[in-house]
Amino acid sequence: MSLERIGRVLEAMRRRGLVQMLVSDPQSICYLTGVYVEPFERLFALYLRADGRHAFFMNRLFPVPDTDIETVWHTDTDDPVAAIAGRVNAATPLGVDKNWPARFLLPLMQAVPGLRCELASACVDDVRAVKDEAEQALMRENSRINDEVIRRAAAFLREGVTERACAQFILEQYALLGCEGPSFAPIVSFGANAADPHHAPDDTPLRAGECAVLDIGGRKGGYCSDMTRTYFCGRPSEKHAAIHDLVRRANEAARAAVRPGVPLCDVDRAARSVIEQAGYGEYFTHRLGHFIGRTEHEQGDVSSANRAPARAGMVFSIEPGVYLPGEMGVRVEDLVLVTPDGCETLNAVDRHY
């Protein structure tokens, strides 16, 4: 259990005027306590109180290590919501996180008349967004492994290989390199399929002159990696080579803009303006990046709508793209760690095709 992390969450709650909160996101609970449970349809929650009288609400189905937090056990035939109702203070707002199902939240509100609930995910999410030194080390190591996997995957590419075969090869490399698994299902897209940023690999073969987008990530030590490179099978057309160069330059411009205090929307603008000036703005169809850590997409993004400033310790992706429907697509993605005076790019693989 991390008393320091819990203390930072309690301080965030204090600033919002909250003295109690229910955390239900399994990854957030693990981040705070070291206890990981995948509850599926069952109730699993950590109740935090300003006075330190925290409690776990836990199903006996799940064996967990001992912690210094009181555990309130229940079984499949008990009513865990009633147990929570007996603990919460109806006279003060209850913070809840974004992942607590309505099947638990609504009965709790009915069981405690007058209880006012507030969406308080930010109390935990903002703490998780700033990685400590141990987390930063894990993110660096995972990106080092990811670099090696994508090098191997690039060498595996050849005319005639299918997207599905390449994706399976990538999964095998994570296992060989000691990962717990992928961060997400690999995205392998050849030719026109690459115009779909989230294309699922199929039996499409790679043909001469076509692009190959590889968007991959692995998980080790409970943390995730993520990166994208776009390659070509043989020589690309002049147009497609120019688009790849454009996206690479947009990636470089955004990474150069990252430093503490810079609004994240300005980082998005640094990349987007490069692509817009070249006439491809309408084909950059998504935000520039997402936060990452215990999950591949954590709360927080790098987009035109996010005016929050970058802070030292944040880790997020920089992934501009250009997608031409029916023709091809290019994405070049790196993870960056915000440092006190700029940023550290966690990926070292060449960004050229």
mmCIF file of C-alpha atoms in Angstrom:
data_model
loop_
_atom_site.group_PDB
_atom_site.id
_atom_site.type_symbol
_atom_site.label_atom_id
_atom_site.label_comp_id
_atom_site.label_asym_id
_atom_site.label_seq_id
_atom_site.Cartn_x
_atom_site.Cartn_y
_atom_site.Cartn_z
ATOM 1 C CA MET A 1 0.000 0.000 0.000
ATOM 2 C CA SER A 2 1.285 3.481 -0.849
ATOM 3 C CA LEU A 3 0.476 5.924 1.917
ATOM 4 C CA GLU A 4 2.097 8.674 -0.139
ATOM 5 C CA ARG A 5 -0.198 8.094 -3.122
ATOM 6 C CA ILE A 6 -3.280 7.815 -0.932
ATOM 7 C CA GLY A 7 -2.203 11.024 0.796
ATOM 8 C CA ARG A 8 -2.048 12.848 -2.535
ATOM 9 C CA VAL A 9 -5.548 11.623 -3.401
ATOM 10 C CA LEU A 10 -6.860 12.764 -0.005
ATOM 11 C CA GLU A 11 -5.307 16.184 -0.608
ATOM 12 C CA ALA A 12 -6.991 16.376 -4.013
ATOM 13 C CA MET A 13 -10.279 15.456 -2.331
ATOM 14 C CA ARG A 14 -9.736 18.170 0.295
ATOM 15 C CA ARG A 15 -9.271 20.789 -2.433
ATOM 16 C CA ARG A 16 -12.633 19.728 -3.883
ATOM 17 C CA GLY A 17 -14.355 19.820 -0.521
ATOM 18 C CA LEU A 18 -14.741 16.038 -0.298
ATOM 19 C CA VAL A 19 -14.178 13.989 2.853
ATOM 20 C CA GLN A 20 -15.215 10.626 1.372
ATOM 21 C CA MET A 21 -14.828 8.852 -1.952
ATOM 22 C CA LEU A 22 -15.437 5.428 -3.500
ATOM 23 C CA VAL A 23 -12.764 4.239 -5.932
ATOM 24 C CA SER A 24 -13.835 1.321 -8.121
ATOM 25 C CA ASP A 25 -11.374 1.334 -11.041
ATOM 26 C CA PRO A 26 -9.277 -1.828 -10.429
ATOM 27 C CA GLN A 27 -6.156 -0.173 -11.838
ATOM 28 C CA SER A 28 -6.573 2.850 -9.566
ATOM 29 C CA ILE A 29 -7.099 0.596 -6.568
ATOM 30 C CA CYS A 30 -3.949 -1.340 -7.453
ATOM 31 C CA TYR A 31 -2.043 1.923 -7.896
ATOM 32 C CA LEU A 32 -3.027 3.006 -4.378
ATOM 33 C CA THR A 33 -2.892 -0.308 -2.502
ATOM 34 C CA GLY A 34 -0.968 -2.872 -4.531
ATOM 35 C CA VAL A 35 -4.089 -5.090 -4.587
ATOM 36 C CA TYR A 36 -5.340 -6.011 -8.048
ATOM 37 C CA VAL A 37 -8.694 -7.690 -8.580
ATOM 38 C CA GLU A 38 -10.617 -8.032 -11.831
ATOM 39 C CA PRO A 39 -14.135 -8.140 -10.357
ATOM 40 C CA PHE A 40 -16.108 -8.708 -13.550
ATOM 41 C CA GLU A 41 -19.779 -8.281 -12.520
ATOM 42 C CA ARG A 42 -19.047 -8.252 -8.779
ATOM 43 C CA LEU A 43 -18.687 -5.229 -6.531
ATOM 44 C CA PHE A 44 -15.137 -4.196 -5.664
ATOM 45 C CA ALA A 45 -14.474 -0.790 -4.141
ATOM 46 C CA LEU A 46 -12.061 1.166 -1.981
ATOM 47 C CA TYR A 47 -13.695 3.688 0.370
ATOM 48 C CA LEU A 48 -11.398 6.588 1.233
ATOM 49 C CA ARG A 49 -12.090 8.959 4.142
ATOM 50 C CA ALA A 50 -10.336 12.133 5.158
ATOM 51 C CA ASP A 51 -10.008 10.816 8.714
ATOM 52 C CA GLY A 52 -8.104 7.743 7.505
ATOM 53 C CA ARG A 53 -10.847 5.217 8.279
ATOM 54 C CA HIS A 54 -10.619 3.620 4.847
ATOM 55 C CA ALA A 55 -12.285 0.330 3.907
ATOM 56 C CA PHE A 56 -12.159 -2.305 1.189
ATOM 57 C CA PHE A 57 -15.427 -3.833 0.024
ATOM 58 C CA MET A 58 -14.347 -7.218 -1.286
ATOM 59 C CA ASN A 59 -15.951 -10.445 -2.451
ATOM 60 C CA ARG A 60 -14.628 -13.572 -0.728
ATOM 61 C CA LEU A 61 -14.145 -15.119 -4.142
ATOM 62 C CA PHE A 62 -10.933 -13.132 -4.520
ATOM 63 C CA PRO A 63 -7.903 -14.063 -2.388
ATOM 64 C CA VAL A 64 -5.880 -10.915 -1.756
ATOM 65 C CA PRO A 65 -2.821 -10.052 0.322
ATOM 66 C CA ASP A 66 -3.272 -8.404 3.689
ATOM 67 C CA THR A 67 -3.195 -4.624 3.837
ATOM 68 C CA ASP A 68 -3.557 -2.089 6.622
ATOM 69 C CA ILE A 69 -7.013 -1.227 5.290
ATOM 70 C CA GLU A 70 -10.071 -2.732 6.931
ATOM 71 C CA THR A 71 -11.736 -5.267 4.646
ATOM 72 C CA VAL A 72 -15.521 -5.615 4.596
ATOM 73 C CA TRP A 73 -16.147 -9.024 3.058
ATOM 74 C CA HIS A 74 -19.230 -10.188 1.211
ATOM 75 C CA THR A 75 -20.279 -13.215 -0.806
ATOM 76 C CA ASP A 76 -22.304 -13.618 -3.972
ATOM 77 C CA THR A 77 -25.511 -13.896 -1.951
ATOM 78 C CA ASP A 78 -24.867 -10.859 0.275
ATOM 79 C CA ASP A 79 -25.837 -7.243 -0.383
ATOM 80 C CA PRO A 80 -22.555 -5.301 -0.556
ATOM 81 C CA VAL A 81 -24.351 -2.059 -1.416
ATOM 82 C CA ALA A 82 -26.074 -2.225 1.963
ATOM 83 C CA ALA A 83 -22.679 -2.584 3.618
ATOM 84 C CA ILE A 84 -21.453 0.547 1.855
ATOM 85 C CA ALA A 85 -24.669 2.382 2.758
ATOM 86 C CA GLY A 86 -23.931 1.655 6.402
ATOM 87 C CA ARG A 87 -20.537 3.338 6.142
ATOM 88 C CA VAL A 88 -21.035 6.463 4.057
ATOM 89 C CA ASN A 89 -21.933 9.776 5.615
ATOM 90 C CA ALA A 90 -25.195 10.997 4.088
ATOM 91 C CA ALA A 91 -24.564 14.535 5.332
ATOM 92 C CA THR A 92 -21.601 15.171 3.048
ATOM 93 C CA PRO A 93 -21.044 14.552 -0.689
ATOM 94 C CA LEU A 94 -19.629 11.219 -1.778
ATOM 95 C CA GLY A 95 -17.051 11.231 -4.553
ATOM 96 C CA VAL A 96 -17.322 8.360 -7.034
ATOM 97 C CA ASP A 97 -15.113 7.489 -9.948
ATOM 98 C CA LYS A 98 -16.176 7.198 -13.552
ATOM 99 C CA ASN A 99 -16.118 3.405 -13.675
ATOM 100 C CA TRP A 100 -18.574 2.510 -10.920
ATOM 101 C CA PRO A 101 -21.551 0.801 -12.602
ATOM 102 C CA ALA A 102 -25.017 2.273 -12.322
ATOM 103 C CA ARG A 103 -26.189 -1.114 -11.000
ATOM 104 C CA PHE A 104 -24.330 -0.275 -7.767
ATOM 105 C CA LEU A 105 -24.475 3.529 -7.706
ATOM 106 C CA LEU A 106 -28.236 3.897 -8.138
ATOM 107 C CA PRO A 107 -29.150 1.369 -5.404
ATOM 108 C CA LEU A 108 -26.711 3.124 -3.058
ATOM 109 C CA MET A 109 -28.387 6.472 -3.709
ATOM 110 C CA GLN A 110 -31.768 4.858 -3.020
ATOM 111 C CA ALA A 111 -30.475 3.228 0.169
ATOM 112 C CA VAL A 112 -29.095 6.532 1.491
ATOM 113 C CA PRO A 113 -31.795 9.173 0.915
ATOM 114 C CA GLY A 114 -30.356 12.614 0.309
ATOM 115 C CA LEU A 115 -26.873 11.323 -0.528
ATOM 116 C CA ARG A 116 -25.254 13.642 -3.050
ATOM 117 C CA CYS A 117 -22.727 11.941 -5.327
ATOM 118 C CA GLU A 118 -20.065 13.773 -7.315
ATOM 119 C CA LEU A 119 -17.930 12.541 -10.192
ATOM 120 C CA ALA A 120 -14.492 12.736 -8.589
ATOM 121 C CA SER A 121 -12.287 10.625 -10.860
ATOM 122 C CA ALA A 122 -9.865 13.510 -11.220
ATOM 123 C CA CYS A 123 -8.855 13.121 -7.579
ATOM 124 C CA VAL A 124 -7.171 9.848 -8.535
ATOM 125 C CA ASP A 125 -6.572 10.347 -12.246
ATOM 126 C CA ASP A 126 -4.569 13.554 -11.779
ATOM 127 C CA VAL A 127 -2.356 11.799 -9.235
ATOM 128 C CA ARG A 128 -1.831 8.835 -11.555
ATOM 129 C CA ALA A 129 -0.987 11.186 -14.416
ATOM 130 C CA VAL A 130 2.278 12.261 -12.781
ATOM 131 C CA LYS A 131 4.565 9.235 -12.674
ATOM 132 C CA ASP A 132 7.044 8.809 -9.832
ATOM 133 C CA GLU A 133 10.616 7.630 -10.413
ATOM 134 C CA ALA A 134 9.735 3.944 -10.139
ATOM 135 C CA GLU A 135 6.936 4.320 -12.670
ATOM 136 C CA GLN A 136 9.157 6.302 -15.008
ATOM 137 C CA ALA A 137 11.739 3.513 -14.915
ATOM 138 C CA LEU A 138 9.057 0.971 -15.820
ATOM 139 C CA MET A 139 7.837 3.130 -18.699
ATOM 140 C CA ARG A 140 11.384 3.468 -20.038
ATOM 141 C CA GLU A 141 11.991 -0.288 -19.848
ATOM 142 C CA ASN A 142 8.691 -1.097 -21.539
ATOM 143 C CA SER A 143 9.446 1.328 -24.361
ATOM 144 C CA ARG A 144 12.907 -0.203 -24.770
ATOM 145 C CA ILE A 145 11.259 -3.608 -25.204
ATOM 146 C CA ASN A 146 8.695 -2.127 -27.586
ATOM 147 C CA ASP A 147 11.491 -0.683 -29.698
ATOM 148 C CA GLU A 148 12.976 -4.154 -30.027
ATOM 149 C CA VAL A 149 9.636 -5.716 -30.929
ATOM 150 C CA ILE A 150 8.973 -3.211 -33.687
ATOM 151 C CA ARG A 151 12.484 -3.684 -35.077
ATOM 152 C CA ARG A 152 11.812 -7.410 -35.291
ATOM 153 C CA ALA A 153 8.377 -6.791 -36.808
ATOM 154 C CA ALA A 154 9.826 -4.468 -39.453
ATOM 155 C CA ALA A 155 12.350 -7.165 -40.394
ATOM 156 C CA PHE A 156 9.484 -9.684 -40.627
ATOM 157 C CA LEU A 157 7.625 -7.590 -43.210
ATOM 158 C CA ARG A 158 7.900 -8.837 -46.765
ATOM 159 C CA GLU A 159 5.751 -8.965 -49.860
ATOM 160 C CA GLY A 160 2.962 -11.518 -49.435
ATOM 161 C CA VAL A 161 2.911 -11.672 -45.630
ATOM 162 C CA THR A 162 -0.543 -11.063 -44.179
ATOM 163 C CA GLU A 163 -1.598 -8.587 -41.519
ATOM 164 C CA ARG A 164 -2.774 -11.440 -39.308
ATOM 165 C CA ALA A 165 0.545 -13.278 -39.566
ATOM 166 C CA CYS A 166 2.447 -10.128 -38.698
ATOM 167 C CA ALA A 167 0.213 -9.442 -35.684
ATOM 168 C CA GLN A 168 0.752 -13.009 -34.429
ATOM 169 C CA PHE A 169 4.507 -12.597 -34.849
ATOM 170 C CA ILE A 170 4.369 -9.409 -32.762
ATOM 171 C CA LEU A 171 2.493 -11.165 -29.950
ATOM 172 C CA GLU A 172 5.105 -13.925 -29.936
ATOM 173 C CA GLN A 173 7.901 -11.370 -29.550
ATOM 174 C CA TYR A 174 6.342 -9.862 -26.424
ATOM 175 C CA ALA A 175 6.225 -13.329 -24.878
ATOM 176 C CA LEU A 176 9.841 -14.020 -25.842
ATOM 177 C CA LEU A 177 10.949 -10.726 -24.275
ATOM 178 C CA GLY A 178 9.250 -11.431 -20.955
ATOM 179 C CA CYS A 179 6.154 -9.269 -21.205
ATOM 180 C CA GLU A 180 2.917 -10.151 -19.443
ATOM 181 C CA GLY A 181 1.154 -9.639 -22.758
ATOM 182 C CA PRO A 182 0.305 -6.828 -25.158
ATOM 183 C CA SER A 183 -1.034 -3.480 -23.976
ATOM 184 C CA PHE A 184 -3.712 -3.837 -26.649
ATOM 185 C CA ALA A 185 -4.347 -5.968 -29.714
ATOM 186 C CA PRO A 186 -1.691 -5.050 -32.293
ATOM 187 C CA ILE A 187 -2.847 -2.824 -35.130
ATOM 188 C CA VAL A 188 -1.314 -4.028 -38.395
ATOM 189 C CA SER A 189 -2.640 -2.278 -41.504
ATOM 190 C CA PHE A 190 -1.449 -2.666 -45.081
ATOM 191 C CA GLY A 191 -2.240 -0.406 -48.030
ATOM 192 C CA ALA A 192 -5.773 1.000 -48.073
ATOM 193 C CA ASN A 193 -6.510 -0.624 -44.710
ATOM 194 C CA ALA A 194 -4.132 1.897 -43.127
ATOM 195 C CA ALA A 195 -6.675 4.645 -43.793
ATOM 196 C CA ASP A 196 -8.582 3.183 -40.815
ATOM 197 C CA PRO A 197 -6.591 4.222 -37.702
ATOM 198 C CA HIS A 198 -7.946 1.254 -35.682
ATOM 199 C CA HIS A 199 -8.070 -1.404 -38.389
ATOM 200 C CA ALA A 200 -8.136 -4.966 -37.027
ATOM 201 C CA PRO A 201 -5.594 -7.253 -38.749
ATOM 202 C CA ASP A 202 -7.066 -9.612 -41.324
ATOM 203 C CA ASP A 203 -5.737 -11.788 -44.141
ATOM 204 C CA THR A 204 -4.786 -8.875 -46.400
ATOM 205 C CA PRO A 205 -1.310 -9.508 -47.878
ATOM 206 C CA LEU A 206 1.367 -6.848 -48.187
ATOM 207 C CA ARG A 207 2.060 -5.801 -51.757
ATOM 208 C CA ALA A 208 5.008 -3.983 -53.335
ATOM 209 C CA GLY A 209 4.882 -0.229 -52.846
ATOM 210 C CA GLU A 210 2.237 -0.372 -50.107
ATOM 211 C CA CYS A 211 2.474 1.107 -46.632
ATOM 212 C CA ALA A 212 2.487 -0.992 -43.478
ATOM 213 C CA VAL A 213 1.317 0.678 -40.266
ATOM 214 C CA LEU A 214 2.394 -1.096 -37.066
ATOM 215 C CA ASP A 215 0.802 0.271 -33.867
ATOM 216 C CA ILE A 216 1.896 -1.936 -30.977
ATOM 217 C CA GLY A 217 2.465 -2.022 -27.239
ATOM 218 C CA GLY A 218 3.415 -4.461 -24.501
ATOM 219 C CA ARG A 219 2.790 -4.738 -20.782
ATOM 220 C CA LYS A 220 5.401 -5.544 -18.175
ATOM 221 C CA GLY A 221 5.481 -4.809 -14.463
ATOM 222 C CA GLY A 222 1.879 -3.629 -14.681
ATOM 223 C CA TYR A 223 2.706 -0.766 -17.081
ATOM 224 C CA CYS A 224 2.150 -0.301 -20.801
ATOM 225 C CA SER A 225 4.034 0.800 -23.876
ATOM 226 C CA ASP A 226 2.688 2.097 -27.170
ATOM 227 C CA MET A 227 4.264 3.239 -30.426
ATOM 228 C CA THR A 228 3.577 3.352 -34.158
ATOM 229 C CA ARG A 229 5.848 3.214 -37.172
ATOM 230 C CA THR A 230 4.876 3.222 -40.830
ATOM 231 C CA TYR A 231 7.005 1.349 -43.336
ATOM 232 C CA PHE A 232 6.771 0.635 -47.055
ATOM 233 C CA CYS A 233 7.238 -2.587 -48.957
ATOM 234 C CA GLY A 234 9.926 -1.575 -51.399
ATOM 235 C CA ARG A 235 9.832 1.888 -52.929
ATOM 236 C CA PRO A 236 6.798 4.090 -52.172
ATOM 237 C CA SER A 237 5.316 6.532 -54.625
ATOM 238 C CA GLU A 238 6.578 10.088 -54.454
ATOM 239 C CA LYS A 239 3.250 11.218 -52.993
ATOM 240 C CA HIS A 240 3.221 8.602 -50.258
ATOM 241 C CA ALA A 241 6.853 9.234 -49.373
ATOM 242 C CA ALA A 242 6.065 12.945 -49.011
ATOM 243 C CA ILE A 243 3.114 12.199 -46.712
ATOM 244 C CA HIS A 244 5.330 10.029 -44.513
ATOM 245 C CA ASP A 245 7.873 12.832 -44.297
ATOM 246 C CA LEU A 246 5.093 15.285 -43.426
ATOM 247 C CA VAL A 247 3.773 13.135 -40.552
ATOM 248 C CA ARG A 248 7.278 12.558 -39.228
ATOM 249 C CA ARG A 249 7.923 16.313 -39.181
ATOM 250 C CA ALA A 250 4.628 16.891 -37.375
ATOM 251 C CA ASN A 251 5.720 14.358 -34.733
ATOM 252 C CA GLU A 252 9.042 16.167 -34.340
ATOM 253 C CA ALA A 253 7.367 19.578 -34.048
ATOM 254 C CA ALA A 254 5.049 18.375 -31.302
ATOM 255 C CA ARG A 255 7.802 16.713 -29.297
ATOM 256 C CA ALA A 256 9.851 19.905 -29.519
ATOM 257 C CA ALA A 257 6.924 21.846 -28.016
ATOM 258 C CA VAL A 258 6.596 19.695 -24.874
ATOM 259 C CA ARG A 259 7.774 21.199 -21.601
ATOM 260 C CA PRO A 260 6.192 21.919 -18.220
ATOM 261 C CA GLY A 261 3.589 24.673 -18.305
ATOM 262 C CA VAL A 262 2.799 24.422 -22.009
ATOM 263 C CA PRO A 263 -0.942 23.847 -22.553
ATOM 264 C CA LEU A 264 -1.528 20.432 -24.065
ATOM 265 C CA CYS A 265 -3.685 22.025 -26.758
ATOM 266 C CA ASP A 266 -0.577 23.928 -27.906
ATOM 267 C CA VAL A 267 1.292 20.651 -28.317
ATOM 268 C CA ASP A 268 -1.585 19.382 -30.473
ATOM 269 C CA ARG A 269 -1.475 22.613 -32.460
ATOM 270 C CA ALA A 270 2.274 22.257 -33.102
ATOM 271 C CA ALA A 271 1.696 18.996 -34.976
ATOM 272 C CA ARG A 272 -1.647 19.860 -36.541
ATOM 273 C CA SER A 273 -0.407 23.112 -38.061
ATOM 274 C CA VAL A 274 2.377 21.269 -39.912
ATOM 275 C CA ILE A 275 -0.157 18.935 -41.497
ATOM 276 C CA GLU A 276 -2.697 21.690 -42.189
ATOM 277 C CA GLN A 277 -0.124 23.885 -43.916
ATOM 278 C CA ALA A 278 0.602 21.018 -46.303
ATOM 279 C CA GLY A 279 -3.097 20.753 -47.184
ATOM 280 C CA TYR A 280 -3.851 17.518 -45.355
ATOM 281 C CA GLY A 281 -5.580 18.907 -42.253
ATOM 282 C CA GLU A 282 -8.910 17.200 -42.957
ATOM 283 C CA TYR A 283 -7.132 13.847 -43.070
ATOM 284 C CA PHE A 284 -5.704 14.143 -39.550
ATOM 285 C CA THR A 285 -8.866 12.858 -37.933
ATOM 286 C CA HIS A 286 -8.017 12.310 -34.250
ATOM 287 C CA ARG A 287 -6.417 13.991 -31.244
ATOM 288 C CA LEU A 288 -2.647 14.101 -31.129
ATOM 289 C CA GLY A 289 -2.180 11.832 -28.130
ATOM 290 C CA HIS A 290 -3.370 10.095 -24.982
ATOM 291 C CA PHE A 291 -1.981 9.546 -21.514
ATOM 292 C CA ILE A 292 -0.603 6.106 -20.696
ATOM 293 C CA GLY A 293 0.610 4.137 -17.702
ATOM 294 C CA ARG A 294 -1.150 1.246 -16.002
ATOM 295 C CA THR A 295 -3.514 1.141 -18.990
ATOM 296 C CA GLU A 296 -2.778 2.023 -22.598
ATOM 297 C CA HIS A 297 -5.285 4.901 -22.469
ATOM 298 C CA GLU A 298 -5.395 6.702 -19.135
ATOM 299 C CA GLN A 299 -7.472 9.751 -18.320
ATOM 300 C CA GLY A 300 -6.063 12.817 -20.061
ATOM 301 C CA ASP A 301 -5.269 13.611 -23.661
ATOM 302 C CA VAL A 302 -3.288 15.890 -25.954
ATOM 303 C CA SER A 303 -5.986 17.583 -27.980
ATOM 304 C CA SER A 304 -7.255 20.942 -29.139
ATOM 305 C CA ALA A 305 -9.816 20.862 -26.296
ATOM 306 C CA ASN A 306 -7.385 20.285 -23.417
ATOM 307 C CA ARG A 307 -5.932 23.517 -22.055
ATOM 308 C CA ALA A 308 -4.362 21.842 -19.011
ATOM 309 C CA PRO A 309 -0.616 22.427 -18.749
ATOM 310 C CA ALA A 310 1.956 19.683 -19.154
ATOM 311 C CA ARG A 311 3.553 18.740 -15.836
ATOM 312 C CA ALA A 312 6.848 17.035 -15.133
ATOM 313 C CA GLY A 313 6.262 13.296 -14.750
ATOM 314 C CA MET A 314 3.402 13.027 -17.231
ATOM 315 C CA VAL A 315 3.736 10.390 -19.959
ATOM 316 C CA PHE A 316 1.658 10.658 -23.122
ATOM 317 C CA SER A 317 1.745 9.769 -26.789
ATOM 318 C CA ILE A 318 2.550 12.007 -29.743
ATOM 319 C CA GLU A 319 0.900 10.361 -32.758
ATOM 320 C CA PRO A 320 -0.001 12.558 -35.719
ATOM 321 C CA GLY A 321 -1.425 10.812 -38.752
ATOM 322 C CA VAL A 322 -2.725 11.341 -42.266
ATOM 323 C CA TYR A 323 -5.361 8.908 -43.577
ATOM 324 C CA LEU A 324 -6.457 8.904 -47.222
ATOM 325 C CA PRO A 325 -9.653 6.801 -47.574
ATOM 326 C CA GLY A 326 -9.298 3.957 -50.054
ATOM 327 C CA GLU A 327 -5.606 4.688 -50.555
ATOM 328 C CA MET A 328 -3.264 4.573 -47.531
ATOM 329 C CA GLY A 329 -2.424 5.999 -44.142
ATOM 330 C CA VAL A 330 0.620 7.072 -42.135
ATOM 331 C CA ARG A 331 1.039 7.411 -38.377
ATOM 332 C CA VAL A 332 4.261 8.011 -36.431
ATOM 333 C CA GLU A 333 3.864 7.644 -32.669
ATOM 334 C CA ASP A 334 6.215 8.037 -29.734
ATOM 335 C CA LEU A 335 5.758 8.222 -25.985
ATOM 336 C CA VAL A 336 7.219 11.237 -24.204
ATOM 337 C CA LEU A 337 7.978 11.805 -20.537
ATOM 338 C CA VAL A 338 7.713 15.439 -19.457
ATOM 339 C CA THR A 339 10.911 16.470 -17.671
ATOM 340 C CA PRO A 340 11.600 19.610 -15.593
ATOM 341 C CA ASP A 341 12.993 21.418 -18.644
ATOM 342 C CA GLY A 342 11.418 19.676 -21.652
ATOM 343 C CA CYS A 343 10.668 16.077 -22.482
ATOM 344 C CA GLU A 344 12.356 12.721 -22.901
ATOM 345 C CA THR A 345 11.295 10.648 -25.891
ATOM 346 C CA LEU A 346 10.969 7.074 -24.687
ATOM 347 C CA ASN A 347 11.217 5.473 -28.132
ATOM 348 C CA ALA A 348 14.456 5.344 -30.112
ATOM 349 C CA VAL A 349 13.494 3.495 -33.291
ATOM 350 C CA ASP A 350 14.146 5.431 -36.497
ATOM 351 C CA ARG A 351 11.043 7.341 -37.606
ATOM 352 C CA HIS A 352 11.893 7.257 -41.311
ATOM 353 C CA TYR A 353 10.422 4.608 -43.575
#
